[in-house]
Coordinates of C-alpha atoms in Angstrom, one line a residue:
M124 CA 101.4 84.1 95.7
S125 CA 102.8 80.8 94.8
R126 CA 106.3 80.8 93.3
N127 CA 107.3 78.2 90.8
G128 CA 110.1 77.9 88.3
N129 CA 108.0 79.1 85.4
K130 CA 107.6 82.5 86.8
K131 CA 111.1 83.8 87.2
P132 CA 111.9 84.8 83.7
V133 CA 108.5 86.3 83.1
G134 CA 108.8 88.2 86.4
F135 CA 112.1 89.7 85.5
A136 CA 110.7 90.8 82.1
T137 CA 107.9 92.5 84.0
H138 CA 110.5 94.3 86.2
I139 CA 112.4 95.5 83.1
I140 CA 109.3 96.6 81.1
A141 CA 107.1 98.0 83.8
G142 CA 110.0 99.3 86.0
G143 CA 111.8 100.9 83.1
F144 CA 108.7 102.6 81.7
A145 CA 107.8 103.8 85.2
G146 CA 111.3 105.1 85.8
G147 CA 111.4 106.9 82.5
C148 CA 108.2 108.7 83.2
E149 CA 109.5 109.7 86.6
A150 CA 112.8 111.0 85.2
L151 CA 111.2 113.1 82.5
T152 CA 108.8 114.6 84.9
C153 CA 111.0 115.2 87.9
Q154 CA 114.5 116.0 86.6
P155 CA 114.2 119.8 86.9
L156 CA 113.5 119.4 90.7
D157 CA 116.5 117.1 91.0
T158 CA 118.8 119.6 89.3
I159 CA 117.6 122.4 91.6
K160 CA 118.2 120.0 94.6
V161 CA 121.8 119.3 93.5
R162 CA 122.6 123.0 93.0
M163 CA 121.2 123.8 96.4
Q164 CA 123.3 121.1 98.0
L165 CA 126.4 122.3 96.3
S166 CA 125.8 125.9 96.9
R167 CA 127.9 127.8 99.4
S168 CA 125.4 130.6 99.7
G169 CA 124.6 131.6 103.3
R170 CA 128.1 131.2 104.6
T171 CA 128.5 135.0 105.2
P172 CA 127.1 135.9 108.6
G173 CA 123.7 137.6 108.4
T174 CA 122.9 136.1 105.0
K175 CA 120.6 133.3 104.1
A176 CA 121.1 130.3 101.8
R177 CA 119.4 130.7 98.4
G178 CA 116.0 129.0 98.4
F179 CA 114.3 126.6 96.1
L180 CA 112.5 129.1 93.9
A181 CA 115.4 131.5 93.7
T182 CA 117.8 128.6 92.7
G183 CA 115.5 127.5 90.0
A184 CA 115.0 131.1 88.7
L185 CA 118.8 131.6 88.7
I186 CA 119.4 128.5 86.6
V187 CA 116.7 129.5 84.1
R188 CA 118.0 133.1 83.9
R189 CA 121.7 132.2 83.5
E190 CA 121.6 128.9 81.6
T191 CA 118.1 128.7 79.9
P192 CA 115.2 126.4 81.0
L193 CA 116.9 123.5 79.3
A194 CA 119.6 123.6 81.9
L195 CA 117.1 122.1 84.4
Y196 CA 117.4 118.9 82.4
K197 CA 121.2 118.6 82.7
G198 CA 122.2 115.1 83.6
L199 CA 119.0 113.6 82.2
G200 CA 121.0 111.4 79.8
A201 CA 122.8 109.7 82.7
V202 CA 119.5 109.2 84.5
L203 CA 117.7 107.7 81.5
S204 CA 120.6 105.4 80.6
G205 CA 120.5 103.9 84.1
I206 CA 116.8 104.0 84.8
I207 CA 115.8 100.6 83.3
P208 CA 118.5 98.5 85.1
K209 CA 117.9 100.6 88.3
M210 CA 114.1 99.9 88.4
A211 CA 114.5 96.3 87.3
I212 CA 117.0 95.6 90.0
R213 CA 114.9 97.5 92.6
F214 CA 111.7 95.5 92.0
A215 CA 113.3 92.2 91.2
S216 CA 115.6 92.2 94.3
F217 CA 112.8 93.4 96.5
E218 CA 110.6 90.5 95.5
T219 CA 113.5 88.1 95.8
Y220 CA 114.4 89.2 99.3
K221 CA 110.7 89.3 100.3
G222 CA 110.3 85.7 99.1
W223 CA 113.3 84.6 101.1
L224 CA 111.9 86.2 104.2
A225 CA 108.4 85.0 103.8
D226 CA 106.9 82.4 106.1
K227 CA 107.6 79.0 104.5
E228 CA 104.1 77.6 105.4
T229 CA 101.8 80.5 104.8
G230 CA 103.8 82.6 102.3
Q231 CA 103.0 85.7 104.3
T232 CA 105.6 88.4 104.9
S233 CA 105.8 90.4 108.1
V234 CA 106.1 94.2 108.2
G235 CA 109.7 93.9 109.5
S236 CA 110.6 91.5 106.7
I237 CA 109.2 93.8 104.1
F238 CA 111.3 96.6 105.6
I239 CA 114.4 94.4 105.5
A240 CA 113.7 93.4 101.9
G241 CA 113.4 97.1 101.1
L242 CA 116.7 97.8 102.7
G243 CA 118.3 95.0 100.7
A244 CA 116.7 96.3 97.4
G245 CA 118.0 99.8 98.0
T246 CA 121.5 98.6 98.8
T247 CA 121.5 96.4 95.7
E248 CA 120.5 99.1 93.3
A249 CA 122.9 101.6 94.9
V250 CA 125.9 99.3 94.4
A251 CA 124.9 98.0 91.0
V252 CA 123.6 101.1 89.2
V253 CA 122.8 104.2 91.3
T254 CA 126.2 105.2 92.5
P255 CA 128.0 105.5 89.1
M256 CA 124.8 107.0 87.5
E257 CA 124.7 109.7 90.2
V258 CA 128.4 110.6 90.0
V259 CA 127.9 111.3 86.3
K260 CA 124.6 113.0 86.8
I261 CA 125.9 115.3 89.5
R262 CA 129.0 116.2 87.5
L263 CA 126.7 117.3 84.6
Q264 CA 124.3 119.1 86.9
A265 CA 127.0 121.0 88.6
Q266 CA 128.2 122.6 85.4
Q267 CA 126.9 126.1 85.2
H268 CA 127.5 126.8 81.5
S269 CA 124.8 128.4 79.5
L270 CA 123.1 126.2 76.8
A271 CA 122.3 129.4 74.9
D272 CA 126.0 130.2 74.3
P273 CA 127.6 127.8 71.8
L274 CA 131.1 129.3 72.7
E275 CA 130.7 128.3 76.3
I276 CA 132.2 124.8 76.2
P277 CA 131.4 122.6 79.3
R278 CA 133.9 120.3 80.8
Y279 CA 131.6 117.3 80.2
R280 CA 129.5 117.4 77.0
N281 CA 127.2 114.6 77.8
A282 CA 126.9 111.4 79.9
G283 CA 129.1 109.3 77.7
H284 CA 131.8 112.0 77.6
A285 CA 131.6 112.5 81.3
V286 CA 132.2 108.7 82.0
Y287 CA 135.1 108.7 79.6
T288 CA 136.7 111.8 81.1
I289 CA 136.2 110.7 84.7
V290 CA 137.6 107.3 84.1
R291 CA 140.6 108.7 82.1
E292 CA 141.5 111.4 84.6
E293 CA 140.4 110.0 87.9
G294 CA 140.1 106.3 87.5
V295 CA 137.2 103.8 87.4
A296 CA 136.9 103.9 91.2
T297 CA 135.7 107.5 91.0
L298 CA 132.4 106.3 89.6
Y299 CA 131.9 104.5 92.9
R300 CA 132.8 107.5 95.1
G301 CA 130.2 107.8 97.8
V302 CA 128.9 104.2 97.4
T303 CA 128.5 103.7 101.1
L304 CA 126.5 106.9 101.6
T305 CA 124.5 106.1 98.4
A306 CA 123.7 102.6 99.7
L307 CA 122.7 104.0 103.1
R308 CA 120.4 106.6 101.5
Q309 CA 118.9 104.1 99.0
A310 CA 118.5 101.4 101.7
T311 CA 116.6 103.8 104.0
N312 CA 114.6 105.2 101.1
Q313 CA 113.4 101.8 99.8
G314 CA 113.0 100.3 103.3
A315 CA 110.6 103.1 104.2
N316 CA 109.1 103.3 100.7
F317 CA 108.2 99.7 100.2
T318 CA 107.0 99.2 103.8
A319 CA 104.7 102.2 103.7
Y320 CA 103.5 101.4 100.1
Q321 CA 102.6 97.7 100.8
E322 CA 101.0 98.4 104.1
L323 CA 98.9 101.3 102.7
K324 CA 98.0 99.2 99.8
K325 CA 96.7 96.4 102.1
L326 CA 94.7 99.0 104.0
A327 CA 93.1 100.3 100.8
H328 CA 92.2 96.8 99.8
S329 CA 90.7 96.1 103.3
W330 CA 88.5 99.2 102.9
Q331 CA 87.4 98.1 99.4
P332 CA 87.1 94.3 99.5
E333 CA 85.1 94.3 96.4
V334 CA 87.9 95.9 94.3
S335 CA 90.4 93.4 92.9
E336 CA 92.7 96.1 91.3
L337 CA 93.1 99.5 92.9
P338 CA 92.5 102.4 90.5
S339 CA 95.6 104.3 89.3
Y340 CA 94.8 107.4 91.3
Q341 CA 94.9 105.4 94.6
H342 CA 98.3 103.9 93.6
M343 CA 99.5 107.4 93.0
L344 CA 98.2 108.7 96.4
I345 CA 99.8 105.7 98.2
G346 CA 103.1 106.2 96.3
L347 CA 103.1 109.9 97.1
V348 CA 102.8 109.2 100.8
S349 CA 105.4 106.4 100.8
G350 CA 107.8 108.3 98.7
A351 CA 108.0 111.2 101.1
M352 CA 109.2 109.0 104.0
G353 CA 112.8 108.6 102.9
P354 CA 113.9 112.2 102.2
F355 CA 113.0 113.4 105.6
T356 CA 115.0 110.7 107.3
N357 CA 118.2 110.8 105.3
A358 CA 118.6 114.4 104.0
P359 CA 122.0 114.9 105.7
I360 CA 123.3 111.7 104.1
D361 CA 122.2 112.8 100.6
T362 CA 123.7 116.3 101.0
I363 CA 127.1 115.0 102.1
K364 CA 127.0 112.4 99.3
T365 CA 126.3 115.0 96.7
R366 CA 129.3 117.2 97.7
L367 CA 131.5 114.1 97.9
Q368 CA 130.6 112.9 94.4
K369 CA 131.0 116.4 92.9
A370 CA 134.5 116.9 94.4
T371 CA 137.8 115.5 93.0
A372 CA 139.7 113.1 95.3
T373 CA 142.1 114.4 97.9
P374 CA 145.4 112.4 97.7
G375 CA 146.2 110.6 100.9
H376 CA 142.7 110.9 102.3
S377 CA 140.3 107.9 102.7
A378 CA 136.6 108.1 101.8
L379 CA 135.8 108.3 105.5
Q380 CA 138.2 111.2 106.0
R381 CA 136.7 113.1 103.1
I382 CA 133.1 112.5 104.4
L383 CA 134.1 113.7 107.9
A384 CA 135.9 116.7 106.4
I385 CA 132.9 117.7 104.3
A386 CA 130.5 117.3 107.3
A387 CA 132.8 119.3 109.6
D388 CA 133.2 122.1 107.0
M389 CA 129.4 122.3 106.5
W390 CA 128.8 122.4 110.3
K391 CA 131.5 125.1 110.8
H392 CA 130.7 127.4 108.0
E393 CA 127.0 126.9 107.1
G394 CA 125.4 125.5 110.3
V395 CA 123.1 122.5 110.9
S396 CA 120.6 123.8 108.3
S397 CA 123.1 123.1 105.5
F398 CA 122.6 119.4 106.0
Y399 CA 119.0 119.9 104.8
K400 CA 119.8 122.0 101.8
G401 CA 117.6 120.9 98.9
I402 CA 115.1 119.2 101.1
T403 CA 112.1 121.0 99.5
P404 CA 112.9 120.1 95.8
R405 CA 114.0 116.6 96.9
V406 CA 110.6 115.9 98.6
L407 CA 108.8 117.6 95.7
R408 CA 110.8 115.3 93.3
V409 CA 110.8 112.0 95.3
A410 CA 107.2 111.9 96.5
P411 CA 105.5 112.6 93.2
G412 CA 108.2 110.6 91.5
Q413 CA 107.3 107.5 93.5
A414 CA 103.6 108.3 92.9
I415 CA 104.4 108.1 89.2
V416 CA 106.6 105.0 89.5
F417 CA 104.1 102.9 91.5
A418 CA 101.1 104.0 89.4
V419 CA 102.8 103.3 86.1
Y420 CA 104.4 100.1 87.4
E421 CA 101.1 98.7 88.6
R422 CA 99.3 99.6 85.5
V423 CA 101.9 98.2 83.1
S424 CA 102.3 95.1 85.2
H425 CA 98.5 94.6 85.1
M426 CA 98.5 95.0 81.3
I427 CA 101.3 92.4 81.1
E428 CA 99.3 90.0 83.3
L429 CA 96.3 90.3 80.9
V430 CA 98.3 89.2 77.9
T431 CA 100.4 86.5 79.8
P432 CA 99.4 82.8 79.4
K433 CA 97.3 81.4 82.2
T434 CA 100.1 79.1 83.4
I435 CA 102.2 82.0 84.4
E436 CA 99.8 85.0 84.5
D437 CA 99.7 85.1 88.3
D438 CA 103.3 86.3 88.3
Q439 CA 102.2 89.6 89.8
Y440 CA 103.0 91.5 93.0
S441 CA 100.8 90.4 95.7
E442 CA 100.8 91.1 99.4

């Protein structure tokens, strides 16, 4: 892919339109699984000797029974408000880093460079958007009020009210609590995700040299496989991050001290399995979510390419 000055603004518009649309589809489809994952990670069930932690289906059933099915979508407003900048930053930064790391003569990018570009993209989105979005989302998801009872007033009414309350009572810095863990999680997620996706996409093209554009179902299958890579590698990071972001700050304790305290408490009272709480709904959310994101992104990007003038229409992701 040649890169010239004409492409940059069109490329960024593609990231915003295609990425935002893809992210919105993912959020609407997968939010219930994310809410179950967060509740499982925050749950202290299983601490009593001889008892087991509440599982995926039992947690979902408990939420529905106590709080109505709509409770599975708690925190959706926070996710949707951040999904467009998140996806735009993810794809735009990945392409930028990949371009910087490409061979200057051939324009080709090695597998290692793609992985590094993915690490950079995940870190960038974590710092710019994901951390504050997740702090708000987790606070909303952690509330166990019933949506069927109008007299049961939650602490945070919606995403906007949650931001206002958190900033007023705990300070702006609270929105960035857990940024290091979030960056580490997102970096490993996107490093594995983009590397697997691009390599599998190349493999699919090599098997079908006559096909210029892979069908959507193949993008979905490739995205499903690549999306499952991250959760299995960084589940402990995600669980500790969730607990850190839900809790209020402890005066006189640094972020590292709080992280170590949470990890030690989990290890002591809940065992090593507690670090993998919520892994089932997380994989069930992230893997299909990435399948949706990549399939929708590729399709919308292709549609944009078809209506873009010839001088800049090749501003498309290519391997």
